[in-house]
Short mmCIF file of C-alpha atoms in Angstrom, two decimals:
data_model
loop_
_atom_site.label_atom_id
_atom_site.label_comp_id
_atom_site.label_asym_id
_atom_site.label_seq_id
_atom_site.Cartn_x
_atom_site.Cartn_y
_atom_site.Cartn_z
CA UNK A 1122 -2.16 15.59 -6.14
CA UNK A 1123 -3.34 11.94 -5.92
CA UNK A 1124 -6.35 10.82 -6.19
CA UNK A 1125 -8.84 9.46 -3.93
CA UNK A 1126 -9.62 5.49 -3.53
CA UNK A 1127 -13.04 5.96 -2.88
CA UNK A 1128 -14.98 8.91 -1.62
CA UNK A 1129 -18.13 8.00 0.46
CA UNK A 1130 -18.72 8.91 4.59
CA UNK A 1131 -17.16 7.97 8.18
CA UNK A 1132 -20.02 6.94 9.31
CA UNK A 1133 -20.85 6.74 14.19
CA UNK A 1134 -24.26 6.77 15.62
CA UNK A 1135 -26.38 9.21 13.28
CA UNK A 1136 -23.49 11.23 12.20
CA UNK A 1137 -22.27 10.68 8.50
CA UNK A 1138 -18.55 12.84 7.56
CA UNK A 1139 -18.30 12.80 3.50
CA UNK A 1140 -14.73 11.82 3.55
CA UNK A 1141 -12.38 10.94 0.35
CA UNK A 1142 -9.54 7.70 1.25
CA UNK A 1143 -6.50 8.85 0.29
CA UNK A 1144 -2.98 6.37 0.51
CA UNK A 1145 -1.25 7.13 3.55
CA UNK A 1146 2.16 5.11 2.18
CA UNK A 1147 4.38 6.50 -0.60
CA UNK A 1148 6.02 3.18 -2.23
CA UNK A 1149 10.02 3.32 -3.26
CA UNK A 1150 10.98 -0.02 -4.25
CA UNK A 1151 12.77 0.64 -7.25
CA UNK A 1152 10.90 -1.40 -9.89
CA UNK A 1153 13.21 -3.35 -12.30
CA UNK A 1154 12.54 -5.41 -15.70
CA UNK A 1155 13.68 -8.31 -16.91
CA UNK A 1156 15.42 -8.54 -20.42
CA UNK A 1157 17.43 -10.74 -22.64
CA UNK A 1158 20.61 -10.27 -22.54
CA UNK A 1159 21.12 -11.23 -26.15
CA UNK A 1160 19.44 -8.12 -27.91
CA UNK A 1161 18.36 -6.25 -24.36
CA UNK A 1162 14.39 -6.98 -25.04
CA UNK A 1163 11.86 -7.23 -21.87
CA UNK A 1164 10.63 -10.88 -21.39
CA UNK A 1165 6.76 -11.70 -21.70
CA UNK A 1166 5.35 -14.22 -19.43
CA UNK A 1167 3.05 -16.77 -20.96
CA UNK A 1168 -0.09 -18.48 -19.23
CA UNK A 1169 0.07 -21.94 -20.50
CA UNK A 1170 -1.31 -25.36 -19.25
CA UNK A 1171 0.99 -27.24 -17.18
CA UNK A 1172 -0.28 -30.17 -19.02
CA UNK A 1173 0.18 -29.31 -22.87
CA UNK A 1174 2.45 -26.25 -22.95
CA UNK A 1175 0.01 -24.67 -25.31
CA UNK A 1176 -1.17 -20.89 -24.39
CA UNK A 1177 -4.25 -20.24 -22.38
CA UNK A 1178 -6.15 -17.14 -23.44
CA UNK A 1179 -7.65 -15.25 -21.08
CA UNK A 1180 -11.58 -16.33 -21.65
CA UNK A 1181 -10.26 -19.69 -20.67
CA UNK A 1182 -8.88 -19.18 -17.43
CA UNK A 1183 -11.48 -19.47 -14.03
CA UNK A 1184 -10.49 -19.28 -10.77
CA UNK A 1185 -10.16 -22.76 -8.64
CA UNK A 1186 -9.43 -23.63 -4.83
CA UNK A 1187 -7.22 -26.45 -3.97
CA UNK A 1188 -8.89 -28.44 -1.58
CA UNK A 1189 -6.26 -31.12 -1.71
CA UNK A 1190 -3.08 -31.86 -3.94
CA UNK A 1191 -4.58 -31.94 -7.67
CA UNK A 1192 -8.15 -31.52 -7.04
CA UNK A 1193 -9.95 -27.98 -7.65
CA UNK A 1194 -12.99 -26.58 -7.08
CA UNK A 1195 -14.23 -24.07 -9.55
CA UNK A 1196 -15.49 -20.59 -8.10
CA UNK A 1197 -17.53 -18.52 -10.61
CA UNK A 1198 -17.53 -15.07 -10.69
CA UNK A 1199 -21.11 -14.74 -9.46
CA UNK A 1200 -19.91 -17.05 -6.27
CA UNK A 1201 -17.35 -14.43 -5.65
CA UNK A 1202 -19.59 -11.63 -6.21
CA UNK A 1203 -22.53 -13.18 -3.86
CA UNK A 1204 -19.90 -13.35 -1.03
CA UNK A 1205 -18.96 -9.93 -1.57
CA UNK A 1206 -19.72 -7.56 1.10
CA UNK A 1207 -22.85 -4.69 -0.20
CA UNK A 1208 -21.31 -1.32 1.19
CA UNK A 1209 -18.28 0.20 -1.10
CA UNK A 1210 -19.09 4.20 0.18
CA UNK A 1211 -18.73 4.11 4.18
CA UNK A 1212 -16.43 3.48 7.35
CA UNK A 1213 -18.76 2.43 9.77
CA UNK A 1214 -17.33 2.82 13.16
CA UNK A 1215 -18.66 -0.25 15.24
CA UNK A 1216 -17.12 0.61 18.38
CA UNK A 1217 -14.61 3.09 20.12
CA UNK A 1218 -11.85 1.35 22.29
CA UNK A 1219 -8.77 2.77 24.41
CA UNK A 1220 -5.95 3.56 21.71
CA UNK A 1221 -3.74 1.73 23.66
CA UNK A 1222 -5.40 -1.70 24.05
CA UNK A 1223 -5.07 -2.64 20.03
CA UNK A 1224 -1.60 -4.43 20.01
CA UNK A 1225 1.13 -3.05 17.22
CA UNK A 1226 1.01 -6.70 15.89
CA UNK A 1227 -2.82 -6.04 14.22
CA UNK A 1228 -1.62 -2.63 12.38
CA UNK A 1229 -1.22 -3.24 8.86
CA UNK A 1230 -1.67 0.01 6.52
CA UNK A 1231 -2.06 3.36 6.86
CA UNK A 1232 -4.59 5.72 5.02
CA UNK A 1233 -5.71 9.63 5.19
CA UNK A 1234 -9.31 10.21 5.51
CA UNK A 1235 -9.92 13.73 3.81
CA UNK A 1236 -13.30 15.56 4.90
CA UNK A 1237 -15.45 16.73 1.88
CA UNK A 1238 -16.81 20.47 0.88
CA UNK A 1239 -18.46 21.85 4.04
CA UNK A 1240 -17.59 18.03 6.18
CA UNK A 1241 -15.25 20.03 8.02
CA UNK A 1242 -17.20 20.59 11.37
CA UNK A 1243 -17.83 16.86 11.66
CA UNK A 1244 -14.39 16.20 10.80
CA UNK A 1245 -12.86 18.23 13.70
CA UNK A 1246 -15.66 17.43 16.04
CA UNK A 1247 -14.40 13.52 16.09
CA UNK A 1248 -10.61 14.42 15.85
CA UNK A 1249 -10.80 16.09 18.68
CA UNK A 1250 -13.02 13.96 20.68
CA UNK A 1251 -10.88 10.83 19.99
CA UNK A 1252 -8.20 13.13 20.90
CA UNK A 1253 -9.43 14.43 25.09
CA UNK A 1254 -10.93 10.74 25.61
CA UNK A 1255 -7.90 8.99 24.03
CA UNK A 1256 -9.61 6.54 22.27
CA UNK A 1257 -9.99 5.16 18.45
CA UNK A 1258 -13.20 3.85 16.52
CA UNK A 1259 -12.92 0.95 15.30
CA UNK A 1260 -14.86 0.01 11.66
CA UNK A 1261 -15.41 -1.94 8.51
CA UNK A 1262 -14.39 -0.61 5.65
CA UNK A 1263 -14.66 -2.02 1.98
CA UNK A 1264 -11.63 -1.88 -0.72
CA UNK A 1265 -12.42 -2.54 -3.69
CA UNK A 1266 -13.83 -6.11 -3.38
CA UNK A 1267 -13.15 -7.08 0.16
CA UNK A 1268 -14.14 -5.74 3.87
CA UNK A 1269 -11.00 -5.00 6.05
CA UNK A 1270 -10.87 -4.16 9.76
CA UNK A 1271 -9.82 -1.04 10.27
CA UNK A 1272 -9.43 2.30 12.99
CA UNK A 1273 -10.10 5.34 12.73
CA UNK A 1274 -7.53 7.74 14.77
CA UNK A 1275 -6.15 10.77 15.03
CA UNK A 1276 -2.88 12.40 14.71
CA UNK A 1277 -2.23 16.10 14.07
CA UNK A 1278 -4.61 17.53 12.23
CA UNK A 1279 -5.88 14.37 10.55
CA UNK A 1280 -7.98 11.21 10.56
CA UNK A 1281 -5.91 8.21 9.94
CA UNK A 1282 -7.58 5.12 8.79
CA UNK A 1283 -5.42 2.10 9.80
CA UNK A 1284 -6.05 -1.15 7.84
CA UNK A 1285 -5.85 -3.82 11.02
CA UNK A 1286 -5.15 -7.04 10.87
CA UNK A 1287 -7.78 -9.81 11.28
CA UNK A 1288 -7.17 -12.06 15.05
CA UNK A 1289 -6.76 -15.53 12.51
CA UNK A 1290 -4.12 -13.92 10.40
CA UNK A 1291 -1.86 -13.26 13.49
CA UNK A 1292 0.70 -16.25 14.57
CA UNK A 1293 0.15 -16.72 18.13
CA UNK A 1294 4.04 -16.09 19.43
CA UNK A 1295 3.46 -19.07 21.45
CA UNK A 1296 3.86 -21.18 19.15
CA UNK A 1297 7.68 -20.51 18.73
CA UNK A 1298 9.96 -21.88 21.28
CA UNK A 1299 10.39 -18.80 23.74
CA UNK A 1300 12.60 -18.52 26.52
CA UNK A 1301 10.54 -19.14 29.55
CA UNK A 1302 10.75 -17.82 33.18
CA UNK A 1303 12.46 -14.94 35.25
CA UNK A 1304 15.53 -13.49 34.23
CA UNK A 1305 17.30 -15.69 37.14
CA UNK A 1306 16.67 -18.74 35.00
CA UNK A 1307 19.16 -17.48 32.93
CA UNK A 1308 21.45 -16.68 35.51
CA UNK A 1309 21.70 -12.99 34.54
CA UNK A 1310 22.81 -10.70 37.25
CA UNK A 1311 21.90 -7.43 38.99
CA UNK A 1312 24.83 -5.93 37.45
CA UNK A 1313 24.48 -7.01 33.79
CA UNK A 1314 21.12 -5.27 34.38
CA UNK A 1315 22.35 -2.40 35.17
CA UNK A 1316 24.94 -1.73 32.59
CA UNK A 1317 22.32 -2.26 29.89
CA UNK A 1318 19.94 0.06 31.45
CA UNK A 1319 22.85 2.04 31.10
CA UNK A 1320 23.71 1.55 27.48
CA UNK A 1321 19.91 2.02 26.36
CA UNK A 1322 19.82 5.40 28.57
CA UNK A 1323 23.21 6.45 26.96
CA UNK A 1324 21.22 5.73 23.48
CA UNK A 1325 18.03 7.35 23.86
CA UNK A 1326 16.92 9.76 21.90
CA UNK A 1327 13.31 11.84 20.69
CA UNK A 1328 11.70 9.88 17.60
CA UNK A 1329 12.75 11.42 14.97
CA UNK A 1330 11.50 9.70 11.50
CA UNK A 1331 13.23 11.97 9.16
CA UNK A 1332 16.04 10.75 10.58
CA UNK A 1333 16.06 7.70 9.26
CA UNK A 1334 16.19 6.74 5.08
CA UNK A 1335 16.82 3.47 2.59
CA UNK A 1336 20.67 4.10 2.36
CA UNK A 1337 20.39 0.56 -0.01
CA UNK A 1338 17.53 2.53 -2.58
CA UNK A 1339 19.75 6.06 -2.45
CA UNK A 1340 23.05 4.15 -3.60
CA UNK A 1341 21.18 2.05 -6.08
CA UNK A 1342 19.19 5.44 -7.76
CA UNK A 1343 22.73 6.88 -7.82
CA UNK A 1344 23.57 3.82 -10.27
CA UNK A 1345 21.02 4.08 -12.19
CA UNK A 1346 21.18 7.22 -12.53
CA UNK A 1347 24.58 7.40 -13.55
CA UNK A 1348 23.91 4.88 -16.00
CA UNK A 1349 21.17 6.80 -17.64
CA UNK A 1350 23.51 9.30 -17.99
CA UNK A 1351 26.57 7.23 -19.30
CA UNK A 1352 24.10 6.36 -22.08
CA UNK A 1353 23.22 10.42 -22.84
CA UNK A 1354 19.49 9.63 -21.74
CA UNK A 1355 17.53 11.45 -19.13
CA UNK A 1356 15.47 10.10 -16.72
CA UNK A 1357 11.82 10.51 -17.38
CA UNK A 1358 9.49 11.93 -14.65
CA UNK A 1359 5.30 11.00 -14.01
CA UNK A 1360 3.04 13.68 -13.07
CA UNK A 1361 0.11 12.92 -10.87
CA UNK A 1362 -3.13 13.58 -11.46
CA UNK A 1363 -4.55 16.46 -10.57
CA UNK A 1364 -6.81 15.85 -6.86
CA UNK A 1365 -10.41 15.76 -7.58
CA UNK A 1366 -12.57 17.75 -4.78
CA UNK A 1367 -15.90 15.87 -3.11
CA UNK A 1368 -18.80 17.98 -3.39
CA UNK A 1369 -20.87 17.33 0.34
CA UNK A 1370 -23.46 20.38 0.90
CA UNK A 1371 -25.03 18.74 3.92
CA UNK A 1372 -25.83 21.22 6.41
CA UNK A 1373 -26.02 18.92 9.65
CA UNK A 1374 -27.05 19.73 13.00
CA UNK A 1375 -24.78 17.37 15.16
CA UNK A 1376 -25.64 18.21 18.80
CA UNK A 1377 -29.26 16.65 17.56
CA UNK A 1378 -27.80 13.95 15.86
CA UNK A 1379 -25.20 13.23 18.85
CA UNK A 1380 -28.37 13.38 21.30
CA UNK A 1381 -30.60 11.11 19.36
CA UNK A 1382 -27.62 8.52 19.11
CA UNK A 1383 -26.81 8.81 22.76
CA UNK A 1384 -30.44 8.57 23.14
CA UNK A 1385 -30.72 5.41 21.35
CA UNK A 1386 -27.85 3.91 22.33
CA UNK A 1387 -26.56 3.63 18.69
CA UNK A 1388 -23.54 0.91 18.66
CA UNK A 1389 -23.18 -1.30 15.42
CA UNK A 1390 -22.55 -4.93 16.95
CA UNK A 1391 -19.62 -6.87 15.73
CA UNK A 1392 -20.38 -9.33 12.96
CA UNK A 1393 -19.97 -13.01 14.70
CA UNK A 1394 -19.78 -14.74 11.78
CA UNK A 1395 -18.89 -14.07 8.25
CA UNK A 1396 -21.17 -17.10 6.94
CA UNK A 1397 -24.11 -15.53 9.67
CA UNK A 1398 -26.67 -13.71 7.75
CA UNK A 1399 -27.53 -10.35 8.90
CA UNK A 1400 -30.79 -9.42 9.20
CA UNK A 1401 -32.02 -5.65 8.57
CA UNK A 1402 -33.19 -3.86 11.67
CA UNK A 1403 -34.38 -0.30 11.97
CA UNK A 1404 -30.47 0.80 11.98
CA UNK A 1405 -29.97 -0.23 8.41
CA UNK A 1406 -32.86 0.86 7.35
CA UNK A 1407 -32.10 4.76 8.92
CA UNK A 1408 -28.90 3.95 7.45
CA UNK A 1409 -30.06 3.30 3.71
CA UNK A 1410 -32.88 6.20 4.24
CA UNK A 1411 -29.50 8.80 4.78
CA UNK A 1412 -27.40 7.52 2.22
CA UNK A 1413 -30.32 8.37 -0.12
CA UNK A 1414 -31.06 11.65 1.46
CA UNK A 1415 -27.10 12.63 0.70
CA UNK A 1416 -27.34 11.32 -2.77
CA UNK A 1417 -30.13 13.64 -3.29
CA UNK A 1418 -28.29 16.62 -1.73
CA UNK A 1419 -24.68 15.59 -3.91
CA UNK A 1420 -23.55 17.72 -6.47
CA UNK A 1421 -23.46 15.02 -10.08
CA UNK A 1422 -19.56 15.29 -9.43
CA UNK A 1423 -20.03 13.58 -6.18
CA UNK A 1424 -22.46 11.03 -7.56
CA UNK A 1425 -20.25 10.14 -10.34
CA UNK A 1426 -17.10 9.65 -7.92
CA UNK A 1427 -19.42 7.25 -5.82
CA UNK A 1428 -19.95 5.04 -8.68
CA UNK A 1429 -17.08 4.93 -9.62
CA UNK A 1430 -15.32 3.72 -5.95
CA UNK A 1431 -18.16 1.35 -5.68
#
C-alpha cells in the first residue's frame, strides 16, 4: 500500500485525531523520454549560464526573484526557511462552515486522512458530526515546506482533506467579457427554452464516475504495449511499498474535551496577514503542552514517522 505524506493529528477545540495523509489522486499521464534518434540514447539537460555557456554545478546555483527584467534579488536558504511556517504534524481546523457555501472554483486536491491505532472513536465522532450538521472544517495544513488552505469533509466512510485554493489565486470571472443581462437581451424565446430543458431532461442521468475513462491514455498503452512486444520485451511492473501503521495509544475522554472547548469557546482565528506576527496566547501554549503529552505516550515508530514528515 502507499505510504503516508506525513502522519501527525486533525486537530478542533481540545480534541487531537492521530491521522496519517494519504494521496487521494492516482496519476496516469503516461510519462515519456526523450532520445536521440541517431543511436536511441535519453538526452541530459545541462544547467549552464546564459551568459558563458559553461556548466553550472549545483553548489553554484541560489535561488533569485525577478523584481524587474534583468535584476534579481538573492533569497538564501535561511530567508526561505525563516518564512517557513513552524507546524509540519497537524490540520488545525480554524472554523466549520456550511459545505455548500465554499465555491467548486477554490477546490484544488484531494487527500485521505487515515485515523491512527486506537484514533478511531475520534475519527467517527467528527465524520459523523460533519455529516447530521452538513458542514466542513476548514484548516491549515503544512506540506512539506508550505501552509495550504484546506477542508476537512466527509464522504462515506472517510475524512477527505481537500487542498483549497487561496481567494488571490482565483481570476475574478469578471474580468472576462461576459454576456450581460436577461436572457431577452439576447432575444431567446420561451420556446427555445423549452426544447433545451427538454434535451438536458432527455440526457440526464445518476453520476456515475466509473463511467467515464481516458479513451486517449487506453489507445496510447495499447501502442506501447504492442511495441514492447514487437521488440520481444515485457513490460516491467513497480511494487509499492508496503503501508506503514501509526502507533496512537491515547486513551481520550472526548465528551470532557468537547465540554471544555464548548466551554471556552475554542475557535482558532483566521490569520489576517501572512507578514502579521502571531503572538502566543494560552491556546498555543495548551496546544504545544498536548503535542508533548502525545509524544510521550507514542510508540518510537510513531516518533520516528513524525520526524521524518516534519
Amino acid at each position: 500500500m502507499a505510504r503516508p505524506i506525513w502522519s501527525g493529528s486533525l486537530s478542533f477545540g481540545l480534541l487531537n485525531i492521530p491521522v496519517s495523509l494519504m494521496s487521494g489522486e492516482r496519476r496516469t499521464d503516461l510519462s515519456f523520454r526523450m532520445l536521440d534518434s541517431r543511436d536511441k540514447k535519453p538526452i541530459r539537460f545541462e544547467r549552464v549560464n546564459a551568459d558563458t555557456g559553461e556548466e553550472v554545478p549545483w553548489k553554484e546555483i541560489v535561488k533569485a526573484f525577478e523584481y524587474d527584467k534583468g535584476s534579481y534579488v538573492v533569497i538564501e536558504k535561511e530567508d526561505i526557511a525563516s518564512a517557513a511556517p513552524e507546524s509540519h504534524e497537524s490540520v488545525d481546523v480554524e472554523a466549520f462552515v456550511d459545505a455548500g457555501s465554499i465555491g467548486v472554483r477554490f477546490y484544488e486536491k484531494p487527500y485521505v486522512l487515515v485515523p491512527g491505532k486506537k484514533a478511531e472513536k475520534g475519527y467517527v465522532l467528527l465524520r459523523e458530526t460533519l455529516k447530521k450538521t452538513g458542514k466542513v472544517g476548514v484548516a491549515r495544513v503544512v506540506i512539506r515546506t508550505r501552509e495550504y488552505l484546506c477542508a476537512v469533509m466527509p464522504e462515506g466512510d472517510a475524512l477527505i482533506l481537500m487542498l483549497l485554493r487561496y481567494p488571490q489565486e482565483l481570476v475574478d470571472p469578471n474580468d472576462y467579457k461576459l454576456p450581460e443581462g436577461s436572457a431577452s437581451s439576447y432575444r431567446i424565446a420561451d420556446k427555445e427554452f423549452d426544447m433545451a430543458a427538454q434535451l438536458i431532461e432527455s440526457m440526464s442521468a445518476e453520476w456515475a464516475p466509473d463511467a467515464y475513462h481516458d479513451e486517449f491514455r487506453e489507445r496510447l498503452s495499447e501502442i506501447i504495449k504492442q511495441r514492447i512486444e514487437a521488440k520481444g520485451a515485457t513490460a516491467k511492473v513497480t511494487e509499492e511499498s508496503p503501508h506503514r501503521e501509526d502507533a496512537a495509544t491515547n486513551v481520550v475522554d472526548f465528551v470532557a474535551l468537547l465540554q471544555k472547548s464548548l466551554g471556552e469557546n475554542r475557535r482558532t482565528p483566521a490569520k489576517a496577514e501572512a507578514t502579521t506576527p502571531v503572538k502566543k496566547t494560552a491556546k498555543t501554549a495548551a496546544k504545544k503542552t498536548a503535542k508533548k503529552a502525545a509524544k510521550k505516550t507514542a510508540s518510537p515508530a510513531a516518533k520516528k514517522a513524525v520526524r521524518k514528515a516534519s
